[in-house]
mmCIF file of C-alpha atoms and ligand atoms in Angstrom:
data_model
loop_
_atom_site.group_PDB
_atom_site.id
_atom_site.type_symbol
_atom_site.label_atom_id
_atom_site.label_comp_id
_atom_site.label_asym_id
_atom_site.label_seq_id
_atom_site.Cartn_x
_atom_site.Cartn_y
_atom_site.Cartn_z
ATOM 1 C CA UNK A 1 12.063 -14.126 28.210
ATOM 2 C CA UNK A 2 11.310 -15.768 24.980
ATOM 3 C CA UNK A 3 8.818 -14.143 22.917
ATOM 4 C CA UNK A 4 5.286 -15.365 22.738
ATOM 5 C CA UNK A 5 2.310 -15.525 19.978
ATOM 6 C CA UNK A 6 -0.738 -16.438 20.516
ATOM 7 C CA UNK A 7 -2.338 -18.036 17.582
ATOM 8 C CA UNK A 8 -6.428 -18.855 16.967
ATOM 9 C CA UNK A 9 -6.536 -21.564 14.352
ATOM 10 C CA UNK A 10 -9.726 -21.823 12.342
ATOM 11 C CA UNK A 11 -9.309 -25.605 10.565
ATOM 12 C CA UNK A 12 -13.019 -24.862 8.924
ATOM 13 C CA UNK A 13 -14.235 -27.211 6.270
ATOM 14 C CA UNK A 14 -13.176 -29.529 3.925
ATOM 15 C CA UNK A 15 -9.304 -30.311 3.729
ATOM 16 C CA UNK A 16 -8.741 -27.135 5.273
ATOM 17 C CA UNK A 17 -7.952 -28.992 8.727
ATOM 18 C CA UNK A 18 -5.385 -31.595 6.608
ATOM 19 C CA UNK A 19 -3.458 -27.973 5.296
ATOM 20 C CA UNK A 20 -3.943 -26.124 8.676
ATOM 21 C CA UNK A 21 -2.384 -29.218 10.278
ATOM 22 C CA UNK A 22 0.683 -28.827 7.918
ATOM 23 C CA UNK A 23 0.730 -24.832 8.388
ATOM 24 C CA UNK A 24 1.299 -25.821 11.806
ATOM 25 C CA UNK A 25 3.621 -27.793 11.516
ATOM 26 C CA UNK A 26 6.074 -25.759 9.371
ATOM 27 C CA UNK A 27 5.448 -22.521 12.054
ATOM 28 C CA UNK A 28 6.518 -24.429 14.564
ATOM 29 C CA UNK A 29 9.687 -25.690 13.797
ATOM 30 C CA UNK A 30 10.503 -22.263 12.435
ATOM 31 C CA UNK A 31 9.734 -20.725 15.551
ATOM 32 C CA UNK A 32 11.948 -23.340 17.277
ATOM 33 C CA UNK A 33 14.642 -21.971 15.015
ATOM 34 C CA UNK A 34 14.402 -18.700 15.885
ATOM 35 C CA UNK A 35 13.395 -18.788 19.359
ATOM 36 C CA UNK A 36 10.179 -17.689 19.645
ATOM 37 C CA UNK A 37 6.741 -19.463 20.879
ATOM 38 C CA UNK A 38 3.676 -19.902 19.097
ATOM 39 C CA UNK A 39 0.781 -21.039 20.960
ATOM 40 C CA UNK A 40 -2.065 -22.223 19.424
ATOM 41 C CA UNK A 41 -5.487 -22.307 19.906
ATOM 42 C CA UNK A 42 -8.283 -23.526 17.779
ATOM 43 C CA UNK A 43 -11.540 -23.113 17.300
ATOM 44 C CA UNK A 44 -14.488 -25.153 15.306
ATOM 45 C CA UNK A 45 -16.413 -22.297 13.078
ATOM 46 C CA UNK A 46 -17.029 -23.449 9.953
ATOM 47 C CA UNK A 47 -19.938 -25.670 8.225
ATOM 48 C CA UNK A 48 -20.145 -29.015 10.532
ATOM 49 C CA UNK A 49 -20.368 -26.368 13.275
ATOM 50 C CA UNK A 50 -23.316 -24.637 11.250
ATOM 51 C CA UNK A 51 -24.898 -27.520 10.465
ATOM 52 C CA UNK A 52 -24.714 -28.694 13.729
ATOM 53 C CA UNK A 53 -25.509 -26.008 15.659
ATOM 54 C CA UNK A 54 -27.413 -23.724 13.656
ATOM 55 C CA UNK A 55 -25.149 -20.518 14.073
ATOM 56 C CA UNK A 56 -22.483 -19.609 11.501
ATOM 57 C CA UNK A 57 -20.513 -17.323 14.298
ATOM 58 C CA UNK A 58 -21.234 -16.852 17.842
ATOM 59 C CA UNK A 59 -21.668 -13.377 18.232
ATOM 60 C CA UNK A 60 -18.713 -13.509 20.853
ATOM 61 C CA UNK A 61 -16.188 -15.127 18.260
ATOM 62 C CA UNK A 62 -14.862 -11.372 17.305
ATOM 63 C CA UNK A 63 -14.284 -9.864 20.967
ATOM 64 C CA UNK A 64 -12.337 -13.520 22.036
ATOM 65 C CA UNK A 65 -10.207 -13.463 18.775
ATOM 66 C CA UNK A 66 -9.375 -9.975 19.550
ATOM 67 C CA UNK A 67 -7.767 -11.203 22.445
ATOM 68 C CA UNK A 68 -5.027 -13.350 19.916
ATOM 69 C CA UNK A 69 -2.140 -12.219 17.919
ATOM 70 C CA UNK A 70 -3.146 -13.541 14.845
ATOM 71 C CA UNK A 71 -5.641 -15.785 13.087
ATOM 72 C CA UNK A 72 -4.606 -18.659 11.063
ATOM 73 C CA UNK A 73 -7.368 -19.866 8.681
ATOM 74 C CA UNK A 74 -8.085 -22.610 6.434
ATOM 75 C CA UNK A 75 -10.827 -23.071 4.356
ATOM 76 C CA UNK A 76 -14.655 -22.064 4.646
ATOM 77 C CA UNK A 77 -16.801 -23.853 2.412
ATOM 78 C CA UNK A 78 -19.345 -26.988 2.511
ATOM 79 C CA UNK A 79 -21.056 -29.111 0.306
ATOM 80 C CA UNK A 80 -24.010 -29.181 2.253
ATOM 81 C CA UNK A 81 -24.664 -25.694 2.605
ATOM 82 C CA UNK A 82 -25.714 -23.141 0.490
ATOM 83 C CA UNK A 83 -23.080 -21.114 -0.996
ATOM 84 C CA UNK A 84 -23.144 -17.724 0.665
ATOM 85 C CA UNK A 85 -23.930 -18.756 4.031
ATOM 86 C CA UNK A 86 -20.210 -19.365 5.458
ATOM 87 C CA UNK A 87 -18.220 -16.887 3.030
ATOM 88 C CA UNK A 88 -20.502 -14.347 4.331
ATOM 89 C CA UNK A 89 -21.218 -15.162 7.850
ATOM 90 C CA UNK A 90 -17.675 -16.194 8.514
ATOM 91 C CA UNK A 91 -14.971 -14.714 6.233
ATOM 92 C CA UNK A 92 -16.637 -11.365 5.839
ATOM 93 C CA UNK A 93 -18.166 -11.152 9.277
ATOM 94 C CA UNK A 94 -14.126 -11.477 10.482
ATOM 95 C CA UNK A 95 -13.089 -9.144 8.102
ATOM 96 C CA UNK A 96 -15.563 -6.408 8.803
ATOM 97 C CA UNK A 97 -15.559 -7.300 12.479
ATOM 98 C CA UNK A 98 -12.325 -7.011 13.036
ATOM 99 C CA UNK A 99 -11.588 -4.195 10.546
ATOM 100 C CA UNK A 100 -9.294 -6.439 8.536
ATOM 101 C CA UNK A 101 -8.988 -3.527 6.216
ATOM 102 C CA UNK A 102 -6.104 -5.195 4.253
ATOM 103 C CA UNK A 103 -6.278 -7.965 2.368
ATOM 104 C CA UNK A 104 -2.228 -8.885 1.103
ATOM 105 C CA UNK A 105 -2.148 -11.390 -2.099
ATOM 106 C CA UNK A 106 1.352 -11.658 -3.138
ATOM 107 C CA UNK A 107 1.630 -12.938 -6.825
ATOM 108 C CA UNK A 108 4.855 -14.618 -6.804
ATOM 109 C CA UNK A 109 5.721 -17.756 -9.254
ATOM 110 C CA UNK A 110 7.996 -20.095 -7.334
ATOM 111 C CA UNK A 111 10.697 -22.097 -8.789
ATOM 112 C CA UNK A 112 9.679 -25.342 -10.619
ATOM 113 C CA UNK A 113 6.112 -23.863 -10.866
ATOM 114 C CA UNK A 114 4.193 -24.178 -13.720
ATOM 115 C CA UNK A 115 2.885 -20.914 -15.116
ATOM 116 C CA UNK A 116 -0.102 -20.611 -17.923
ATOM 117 C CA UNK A 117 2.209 -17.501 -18.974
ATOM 118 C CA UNK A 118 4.172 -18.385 -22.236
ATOM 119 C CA UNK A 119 7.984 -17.244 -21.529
ATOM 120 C CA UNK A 120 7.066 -16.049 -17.822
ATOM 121 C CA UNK A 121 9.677 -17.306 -15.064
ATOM 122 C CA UNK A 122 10.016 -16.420 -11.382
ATOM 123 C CA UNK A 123 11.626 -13.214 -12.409
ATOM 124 C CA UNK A 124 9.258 -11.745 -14.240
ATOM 125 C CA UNK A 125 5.682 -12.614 -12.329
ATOM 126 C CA UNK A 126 6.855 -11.450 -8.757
ATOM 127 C CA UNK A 127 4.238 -8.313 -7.366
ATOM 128 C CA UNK A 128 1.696 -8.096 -4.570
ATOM 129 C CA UNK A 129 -1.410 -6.873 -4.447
ATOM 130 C CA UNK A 130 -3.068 -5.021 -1.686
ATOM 131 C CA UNK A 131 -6.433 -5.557 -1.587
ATOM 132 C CA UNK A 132 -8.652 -2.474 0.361
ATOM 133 C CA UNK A 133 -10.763 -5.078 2.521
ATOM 134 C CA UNK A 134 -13.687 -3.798 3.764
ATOM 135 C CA UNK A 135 -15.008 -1.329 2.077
ATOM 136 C CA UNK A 136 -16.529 0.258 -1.407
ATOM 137 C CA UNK A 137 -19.383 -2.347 -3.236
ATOM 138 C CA UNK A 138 -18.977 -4.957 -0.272
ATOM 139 C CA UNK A 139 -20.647 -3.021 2.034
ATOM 140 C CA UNK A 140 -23.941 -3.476 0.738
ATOM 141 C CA UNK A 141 -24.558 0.170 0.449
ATOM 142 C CA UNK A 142 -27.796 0.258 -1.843
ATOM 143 C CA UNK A 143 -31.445 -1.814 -1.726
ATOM 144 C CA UNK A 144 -33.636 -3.169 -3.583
ATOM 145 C CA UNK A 145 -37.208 -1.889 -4.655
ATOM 146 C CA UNK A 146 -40.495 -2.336 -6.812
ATOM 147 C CA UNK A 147 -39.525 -6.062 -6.474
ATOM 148 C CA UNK A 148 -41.239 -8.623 -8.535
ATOM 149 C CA UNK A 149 -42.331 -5.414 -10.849
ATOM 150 C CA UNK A 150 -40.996 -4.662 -14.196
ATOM 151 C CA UNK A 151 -39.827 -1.625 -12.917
ATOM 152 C CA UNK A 152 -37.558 -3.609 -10.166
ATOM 153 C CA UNK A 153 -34.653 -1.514 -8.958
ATOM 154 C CA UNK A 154 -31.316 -3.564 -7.619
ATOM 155 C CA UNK A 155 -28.840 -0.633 -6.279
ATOM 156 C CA UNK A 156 -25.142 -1.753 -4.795
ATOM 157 C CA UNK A 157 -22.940 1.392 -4.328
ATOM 158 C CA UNK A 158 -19.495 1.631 -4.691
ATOM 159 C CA UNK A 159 -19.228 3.673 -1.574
ATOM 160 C CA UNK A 160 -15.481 5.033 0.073
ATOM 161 C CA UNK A 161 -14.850 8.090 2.372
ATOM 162 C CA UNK A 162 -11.353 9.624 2.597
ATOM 163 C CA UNK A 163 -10.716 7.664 5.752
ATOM 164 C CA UNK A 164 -10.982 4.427 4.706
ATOM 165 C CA UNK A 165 -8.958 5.302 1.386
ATOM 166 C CA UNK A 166 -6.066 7.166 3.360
ATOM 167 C CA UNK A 167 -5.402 4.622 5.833
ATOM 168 C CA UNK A 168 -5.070 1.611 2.828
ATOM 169 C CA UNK A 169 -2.790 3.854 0.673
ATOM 170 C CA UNK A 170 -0.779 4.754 3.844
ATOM 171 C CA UNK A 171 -0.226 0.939 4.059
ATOM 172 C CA UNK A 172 0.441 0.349 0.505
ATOM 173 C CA UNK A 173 3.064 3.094 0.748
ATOM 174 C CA UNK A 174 4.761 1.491 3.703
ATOM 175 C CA UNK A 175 4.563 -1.709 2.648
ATOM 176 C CA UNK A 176 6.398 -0.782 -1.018
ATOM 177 C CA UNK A 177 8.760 0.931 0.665
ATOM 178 C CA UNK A 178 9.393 -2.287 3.030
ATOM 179 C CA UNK A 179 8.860 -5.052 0.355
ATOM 180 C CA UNK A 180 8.943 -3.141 -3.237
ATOM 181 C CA UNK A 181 11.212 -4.357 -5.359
ATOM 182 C CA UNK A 182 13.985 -2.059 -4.528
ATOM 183 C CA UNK A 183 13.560 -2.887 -1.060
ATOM 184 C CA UNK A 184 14.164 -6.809 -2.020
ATOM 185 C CA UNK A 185 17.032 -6.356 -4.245
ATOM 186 C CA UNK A 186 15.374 -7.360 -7.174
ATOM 187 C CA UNK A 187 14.643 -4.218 -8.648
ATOM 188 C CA UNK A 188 15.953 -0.504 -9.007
ATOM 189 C CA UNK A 189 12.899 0.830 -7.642
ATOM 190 C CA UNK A 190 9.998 0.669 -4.992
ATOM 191 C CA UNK A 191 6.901 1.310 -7.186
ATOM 192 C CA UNK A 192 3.177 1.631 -5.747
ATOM 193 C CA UNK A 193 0.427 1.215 -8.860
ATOM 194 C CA UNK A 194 -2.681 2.500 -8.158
ATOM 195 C CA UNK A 195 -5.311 0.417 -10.135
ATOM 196 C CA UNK A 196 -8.405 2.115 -10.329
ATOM 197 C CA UNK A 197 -11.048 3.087 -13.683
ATOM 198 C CA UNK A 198 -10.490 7.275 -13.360
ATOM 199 C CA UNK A 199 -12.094 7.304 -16.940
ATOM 200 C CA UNK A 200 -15.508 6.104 -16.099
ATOM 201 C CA UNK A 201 -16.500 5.580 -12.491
ATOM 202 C CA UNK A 202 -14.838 9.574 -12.093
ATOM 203 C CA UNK A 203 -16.692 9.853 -8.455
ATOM 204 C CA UNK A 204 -14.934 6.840 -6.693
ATOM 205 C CA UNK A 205 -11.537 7.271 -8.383
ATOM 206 C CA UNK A 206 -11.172 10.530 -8.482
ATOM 207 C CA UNK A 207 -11.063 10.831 -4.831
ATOM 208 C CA UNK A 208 -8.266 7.201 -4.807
ATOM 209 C CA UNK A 209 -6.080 9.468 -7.189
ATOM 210 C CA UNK A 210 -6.230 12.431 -5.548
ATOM 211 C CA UNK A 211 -5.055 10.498 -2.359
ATOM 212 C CA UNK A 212 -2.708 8.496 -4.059
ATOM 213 C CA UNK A 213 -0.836 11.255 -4.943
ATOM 214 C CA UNK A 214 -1.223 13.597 -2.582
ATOM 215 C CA UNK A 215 0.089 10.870 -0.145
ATOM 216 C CA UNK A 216 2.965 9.706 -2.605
ATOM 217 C CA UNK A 217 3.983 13.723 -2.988
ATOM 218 C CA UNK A 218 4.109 14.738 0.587
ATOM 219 C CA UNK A 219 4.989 11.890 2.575
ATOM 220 C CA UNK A 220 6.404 8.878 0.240
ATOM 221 C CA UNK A 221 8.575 10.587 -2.364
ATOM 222 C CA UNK A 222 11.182 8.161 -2.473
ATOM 223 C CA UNK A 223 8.291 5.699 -3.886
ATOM 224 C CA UNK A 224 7.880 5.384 -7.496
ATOM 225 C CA UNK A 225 4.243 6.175 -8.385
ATOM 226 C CA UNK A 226 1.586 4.631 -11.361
ATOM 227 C CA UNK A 227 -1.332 4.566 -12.008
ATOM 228 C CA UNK A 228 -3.406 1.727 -14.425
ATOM 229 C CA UNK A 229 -7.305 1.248 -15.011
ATOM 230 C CA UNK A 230 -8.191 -2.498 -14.070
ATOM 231 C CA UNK A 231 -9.317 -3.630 -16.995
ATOM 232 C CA UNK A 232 -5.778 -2.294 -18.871
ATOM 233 C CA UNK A 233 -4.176 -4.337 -15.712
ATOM 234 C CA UNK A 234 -5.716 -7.691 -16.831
ATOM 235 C CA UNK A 235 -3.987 -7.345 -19.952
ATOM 236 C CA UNK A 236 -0.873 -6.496 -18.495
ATOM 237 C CA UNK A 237 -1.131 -9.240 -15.512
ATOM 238 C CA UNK A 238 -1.038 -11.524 -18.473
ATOM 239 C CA UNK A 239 1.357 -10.310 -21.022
ATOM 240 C CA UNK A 240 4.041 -7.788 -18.938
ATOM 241 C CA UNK A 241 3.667 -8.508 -15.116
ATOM 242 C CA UNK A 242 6.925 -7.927 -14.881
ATOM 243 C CA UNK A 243 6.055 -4.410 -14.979
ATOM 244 C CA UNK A 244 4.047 -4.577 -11.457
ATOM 245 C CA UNK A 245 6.033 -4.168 -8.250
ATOM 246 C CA UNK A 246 3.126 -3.705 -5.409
ATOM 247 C CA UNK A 247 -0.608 -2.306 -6.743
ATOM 248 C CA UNK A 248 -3.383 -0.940 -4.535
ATOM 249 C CA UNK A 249 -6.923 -1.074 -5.388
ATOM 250 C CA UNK A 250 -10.688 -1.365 -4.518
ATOM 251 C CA UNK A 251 -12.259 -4.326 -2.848
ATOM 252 C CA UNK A 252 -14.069 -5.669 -5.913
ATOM 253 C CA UNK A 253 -11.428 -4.792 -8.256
ATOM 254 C CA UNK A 254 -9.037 -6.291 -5.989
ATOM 255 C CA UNK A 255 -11.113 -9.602 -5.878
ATOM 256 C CA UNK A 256 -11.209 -10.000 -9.555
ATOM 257 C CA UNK A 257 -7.861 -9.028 -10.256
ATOM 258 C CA UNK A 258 -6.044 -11.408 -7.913
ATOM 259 C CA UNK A 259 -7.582 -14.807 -8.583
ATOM 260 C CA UNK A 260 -6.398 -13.460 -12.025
ATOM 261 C CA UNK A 261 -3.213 -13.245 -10.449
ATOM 262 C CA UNK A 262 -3.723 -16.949 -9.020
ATOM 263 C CA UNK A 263 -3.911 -18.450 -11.854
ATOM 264 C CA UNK A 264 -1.020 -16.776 -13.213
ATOM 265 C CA UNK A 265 1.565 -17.827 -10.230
ATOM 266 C CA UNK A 266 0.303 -22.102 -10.069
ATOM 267 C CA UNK A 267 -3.319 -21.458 -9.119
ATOM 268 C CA UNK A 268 -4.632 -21.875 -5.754
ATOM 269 C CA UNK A 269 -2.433 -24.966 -4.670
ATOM 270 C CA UNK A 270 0.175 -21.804 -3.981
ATOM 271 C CA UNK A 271 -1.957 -18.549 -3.406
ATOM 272 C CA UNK A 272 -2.293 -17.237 0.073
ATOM 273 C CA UNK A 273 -3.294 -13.799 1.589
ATOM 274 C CA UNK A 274 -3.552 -12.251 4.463
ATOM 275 C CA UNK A 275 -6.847 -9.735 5.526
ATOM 276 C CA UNK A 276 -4.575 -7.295 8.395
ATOM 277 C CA UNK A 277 -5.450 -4.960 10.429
ATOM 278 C CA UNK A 278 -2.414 -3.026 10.964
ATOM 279 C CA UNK A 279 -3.879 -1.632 14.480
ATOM 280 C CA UNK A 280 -5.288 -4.896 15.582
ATOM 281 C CA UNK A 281 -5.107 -8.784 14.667
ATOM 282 C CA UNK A 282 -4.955 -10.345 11.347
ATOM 283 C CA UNK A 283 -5.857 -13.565 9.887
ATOM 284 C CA UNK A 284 -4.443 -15.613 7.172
ATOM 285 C CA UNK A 285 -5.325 -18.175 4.756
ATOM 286 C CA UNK A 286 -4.743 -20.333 1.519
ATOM 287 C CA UNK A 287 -7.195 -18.345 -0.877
ATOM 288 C CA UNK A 288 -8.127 -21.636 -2.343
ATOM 289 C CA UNK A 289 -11.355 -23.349 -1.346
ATOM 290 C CA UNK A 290 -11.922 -26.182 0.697
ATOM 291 C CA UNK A 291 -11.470 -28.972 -1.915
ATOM 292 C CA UNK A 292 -14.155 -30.952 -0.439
ATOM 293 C CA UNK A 293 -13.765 -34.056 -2.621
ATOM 294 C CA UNK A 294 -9.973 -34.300 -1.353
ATOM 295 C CA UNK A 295 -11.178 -34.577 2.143
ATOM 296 C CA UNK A 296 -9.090 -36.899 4.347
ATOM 297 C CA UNK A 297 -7.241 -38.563 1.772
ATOM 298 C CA UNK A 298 -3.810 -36.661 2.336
ATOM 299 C CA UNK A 299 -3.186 -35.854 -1.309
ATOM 300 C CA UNK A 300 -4.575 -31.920 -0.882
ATOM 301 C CA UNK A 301 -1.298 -29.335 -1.556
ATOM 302 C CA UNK A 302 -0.297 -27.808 2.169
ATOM 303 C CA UNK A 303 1.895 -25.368 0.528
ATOM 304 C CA UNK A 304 -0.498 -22.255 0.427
ATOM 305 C CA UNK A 305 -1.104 -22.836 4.139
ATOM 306 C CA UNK A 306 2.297 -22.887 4.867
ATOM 307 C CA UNK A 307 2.931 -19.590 3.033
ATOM 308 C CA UNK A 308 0.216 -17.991 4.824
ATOM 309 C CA UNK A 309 2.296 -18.757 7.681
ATOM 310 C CA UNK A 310 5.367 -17.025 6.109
ATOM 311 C CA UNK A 311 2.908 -13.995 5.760
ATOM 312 C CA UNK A 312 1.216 -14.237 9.169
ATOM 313 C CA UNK A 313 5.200 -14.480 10.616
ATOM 314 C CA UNK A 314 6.126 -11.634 8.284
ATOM 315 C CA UNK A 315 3.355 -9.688 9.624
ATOM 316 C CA UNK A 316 3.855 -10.141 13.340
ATOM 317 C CA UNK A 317 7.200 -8.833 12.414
ATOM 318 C CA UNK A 318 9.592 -12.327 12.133
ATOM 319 C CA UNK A 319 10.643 -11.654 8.888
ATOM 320 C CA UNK A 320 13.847 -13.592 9.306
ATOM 321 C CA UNK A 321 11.311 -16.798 9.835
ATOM 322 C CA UNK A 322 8.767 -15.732 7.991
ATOM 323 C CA UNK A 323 11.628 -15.520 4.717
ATOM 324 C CA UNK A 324 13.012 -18.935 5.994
ATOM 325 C CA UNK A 325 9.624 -20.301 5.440
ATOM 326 C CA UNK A 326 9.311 -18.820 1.816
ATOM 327 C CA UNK A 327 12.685 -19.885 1.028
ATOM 328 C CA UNK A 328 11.893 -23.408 2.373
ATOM 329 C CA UNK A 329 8.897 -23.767 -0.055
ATOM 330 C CA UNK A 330 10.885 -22.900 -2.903
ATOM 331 C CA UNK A 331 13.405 -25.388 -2.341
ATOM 332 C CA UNK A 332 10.463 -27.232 -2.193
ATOM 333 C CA UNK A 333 8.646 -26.360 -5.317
ATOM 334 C CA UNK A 334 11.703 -25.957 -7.241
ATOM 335 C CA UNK A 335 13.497 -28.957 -6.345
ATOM 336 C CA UNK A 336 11.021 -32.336 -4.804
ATOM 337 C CA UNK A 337 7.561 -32.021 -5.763
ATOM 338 C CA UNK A 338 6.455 -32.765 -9.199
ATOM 339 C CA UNK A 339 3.044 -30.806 -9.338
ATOM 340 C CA UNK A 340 1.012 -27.979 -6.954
ATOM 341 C CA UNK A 341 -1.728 -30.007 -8.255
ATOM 342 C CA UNK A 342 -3.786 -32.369 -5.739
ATOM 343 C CA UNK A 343 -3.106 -35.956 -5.883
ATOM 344 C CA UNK A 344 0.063 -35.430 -8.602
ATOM 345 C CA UNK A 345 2.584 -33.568 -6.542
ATOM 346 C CA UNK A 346 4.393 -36.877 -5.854
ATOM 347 C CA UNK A 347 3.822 -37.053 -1.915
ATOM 348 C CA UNK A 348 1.001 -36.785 0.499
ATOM 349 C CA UNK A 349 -0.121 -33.984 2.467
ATOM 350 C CA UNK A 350 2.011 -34.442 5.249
ATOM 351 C CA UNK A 351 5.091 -35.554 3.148
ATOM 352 C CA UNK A 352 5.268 -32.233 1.723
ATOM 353 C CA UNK A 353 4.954 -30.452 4.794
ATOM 354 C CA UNK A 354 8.026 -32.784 5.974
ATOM 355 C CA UNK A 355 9.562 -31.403 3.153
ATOM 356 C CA UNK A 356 9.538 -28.299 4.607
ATOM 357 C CA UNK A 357 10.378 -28.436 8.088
ATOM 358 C CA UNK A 358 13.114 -30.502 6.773
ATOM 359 C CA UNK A 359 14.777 -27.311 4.894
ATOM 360 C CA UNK A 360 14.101 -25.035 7.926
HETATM 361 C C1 IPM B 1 -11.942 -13.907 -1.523
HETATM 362 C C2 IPM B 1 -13.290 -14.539 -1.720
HETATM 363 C C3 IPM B 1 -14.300 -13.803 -0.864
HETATM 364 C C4 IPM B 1 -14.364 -12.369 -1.358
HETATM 365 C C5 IPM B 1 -15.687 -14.433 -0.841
HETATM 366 C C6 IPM B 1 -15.636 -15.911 -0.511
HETATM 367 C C7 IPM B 1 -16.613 -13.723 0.106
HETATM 368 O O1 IPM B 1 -13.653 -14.546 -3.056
HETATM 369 O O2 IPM B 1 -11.423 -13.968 -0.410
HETATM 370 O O3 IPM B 1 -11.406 -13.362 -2.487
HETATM 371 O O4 IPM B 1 -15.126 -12.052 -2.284
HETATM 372 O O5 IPM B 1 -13.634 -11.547 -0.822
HETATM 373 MN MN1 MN B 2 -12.146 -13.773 -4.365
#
């Protein structure tokens, strides 16, 4: 029997439903391809819904996407509500909900790409990093007190237990050996960088290190092991990220560090991630916002939706399709459209993602 996926589609706001439509499009001729089925299923969450309705997220919407494969996600965010509201109540209430404890942001420059990096090429910005996705500051482990005093307190604690580090290090060490550089045959090694700040916040990162390497001694020795503070990784994200093969780090570090990493590989016209759960179901998205000012004209870039695909395929273990996809946009990128950049890339929305189906 051909194999079956069940898909919940979140459109959300903004052009987010124009990409997602795109996304869709690309998955399923690649699925035709290979043979499998993808079955899709959407659902409204998102600001119109809020605004509508009142409720960010019914309180069911975790236990009924449970019940999917994956989650395919394109953009929270809306003028007309207050910042906070929807990245919170949505994307973090999924997250943590659904112990999305992984969140996967390749950095990868594509062919024809434009890079802020003087002398940088495909070769040489081409790392991932893996994101731990639900824990340390964004818990909201702290409180406030003597408010509205001068003595006001504000405390937010960077706050992990050996659990929650273990089980994101044992991914990052799978996933270099899988995907690391050796693995791809673009490198002579499979190297996992820790990223961390060992010389001042010694509580937190003294337990990651200790981890990291105990992990990398006893049960990944065929992985090459580093280790970098964040703010020394900035610097080197910018002048030598050719040095980086796959890096694991903190939630908040890993925030800062990869829109960093955006920028570097076209900016978020191209970036995508994934937040998995490697015991349960992921979801995937364009990490750019939802553009609102491009809504409905057909000029917004698809392509970061469409390589979400490629990771939400890779993930559910089609990596032939899920490479085909990444391949496809390449072709794309490096060979038809002129720009990531809305409104300049040369075609509209739905061109592009022609342009893709038509290389699968
Ligand atoms: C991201 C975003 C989110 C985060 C926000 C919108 C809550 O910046 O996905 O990186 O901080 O994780
Ligand atoms: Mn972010």
């Amino acid at each position: 029997m051909e194999k079956s996926y069940k898909i919940a589609v979140l459109p959300g706001d903004g052009t987010g439903p124009e990409v997602v439509v795109e996304g869709k499009k690309v998955l399923s001729a690649v699925a035709d391809k290979y043979g499998f089925k993808l079955d899709f299923t959407e659902f409204d969450f998102g600001g119109d819904r809020y605004i509508r309705t009142g409720e960010v997220l019914p309180d069911s919407a975790a236990d009924e996407l449970r019940e999917f494969d994956s989650i395919f996600l394109g953009a929270i965010g809306h003028p007309d509500v207050k910042p906070g509201i929807l990245e919170k109540g949505i994307l973090l209430r999924l997250r943590f909900e659904l112990d999305q404890y992984i969140n996967l942001r390749p950095v990868r420059l594509y062919p024809g790409v434009e890079t802020p990096l003087k002398n940088k090429g495909p070769k040489d910005i081409d790392y991932v990093v893996v994101r731990e996705n639900t824990g340390g500051i964004y818990t909201g482990t702290g409180g406030n007190s003597m408010i509205g005093t001068p003595n006001e307190v504000a405390v937010q604690s960077m706050v992990y237990n050996r659990f929650q580090v273990d089980r994101c290090l044992r991914y990052a060490f799978e996933y270099t050996r899988t995907h690391g550089k050796k693995a791809r045959g673009v490198g002579p090694e499979n190297t996992l960088g820790l990223v961390g700040k060992t010389n001042v916040l010694t509580h937190v990162f003294d337990l990651w290190e200790r981890a990291f390497h105990e992990m990398g001694e006893n049960e990944y020795p065929d992985v090459k092991r580093d280790y970098y503070h964040v703010d020394a990784t900035c610097m080197w994200m910018v002048k030598s990220p050719e040095w980086f093969d796959v890096l694991v780090t903190t939630n908040m570090f890993g925030d800062i560090i990869t829109d960093l990493g955006a920028m570097t590989q076209g900016g978020m016209g191209i970036a995508a991630g994934g937040n998995i759960n490697p015991e349960g179901v992921g979801m995937f998205e364009p990490i750019g916002g939802s553009a609102p000012k491009y809504t409905g004209q057909g000029v917004i870039n698809p392509l970061a939706s469409i390589v979400a695909g490629s990771m939400m395929l890779d993930t559910l273990g089609e990596t032939e399709a899920a490479k085909t996809v990444e391949e496809a946009v390449m072709y794309v990128t490096g060979n038809k459209i002129k720009s990531l950049a809305a409104k300049r890339m040369g075609y509209s929305t739905s061109e592009v993602g022609d342009l893709v189906v038509a290389q699968i």
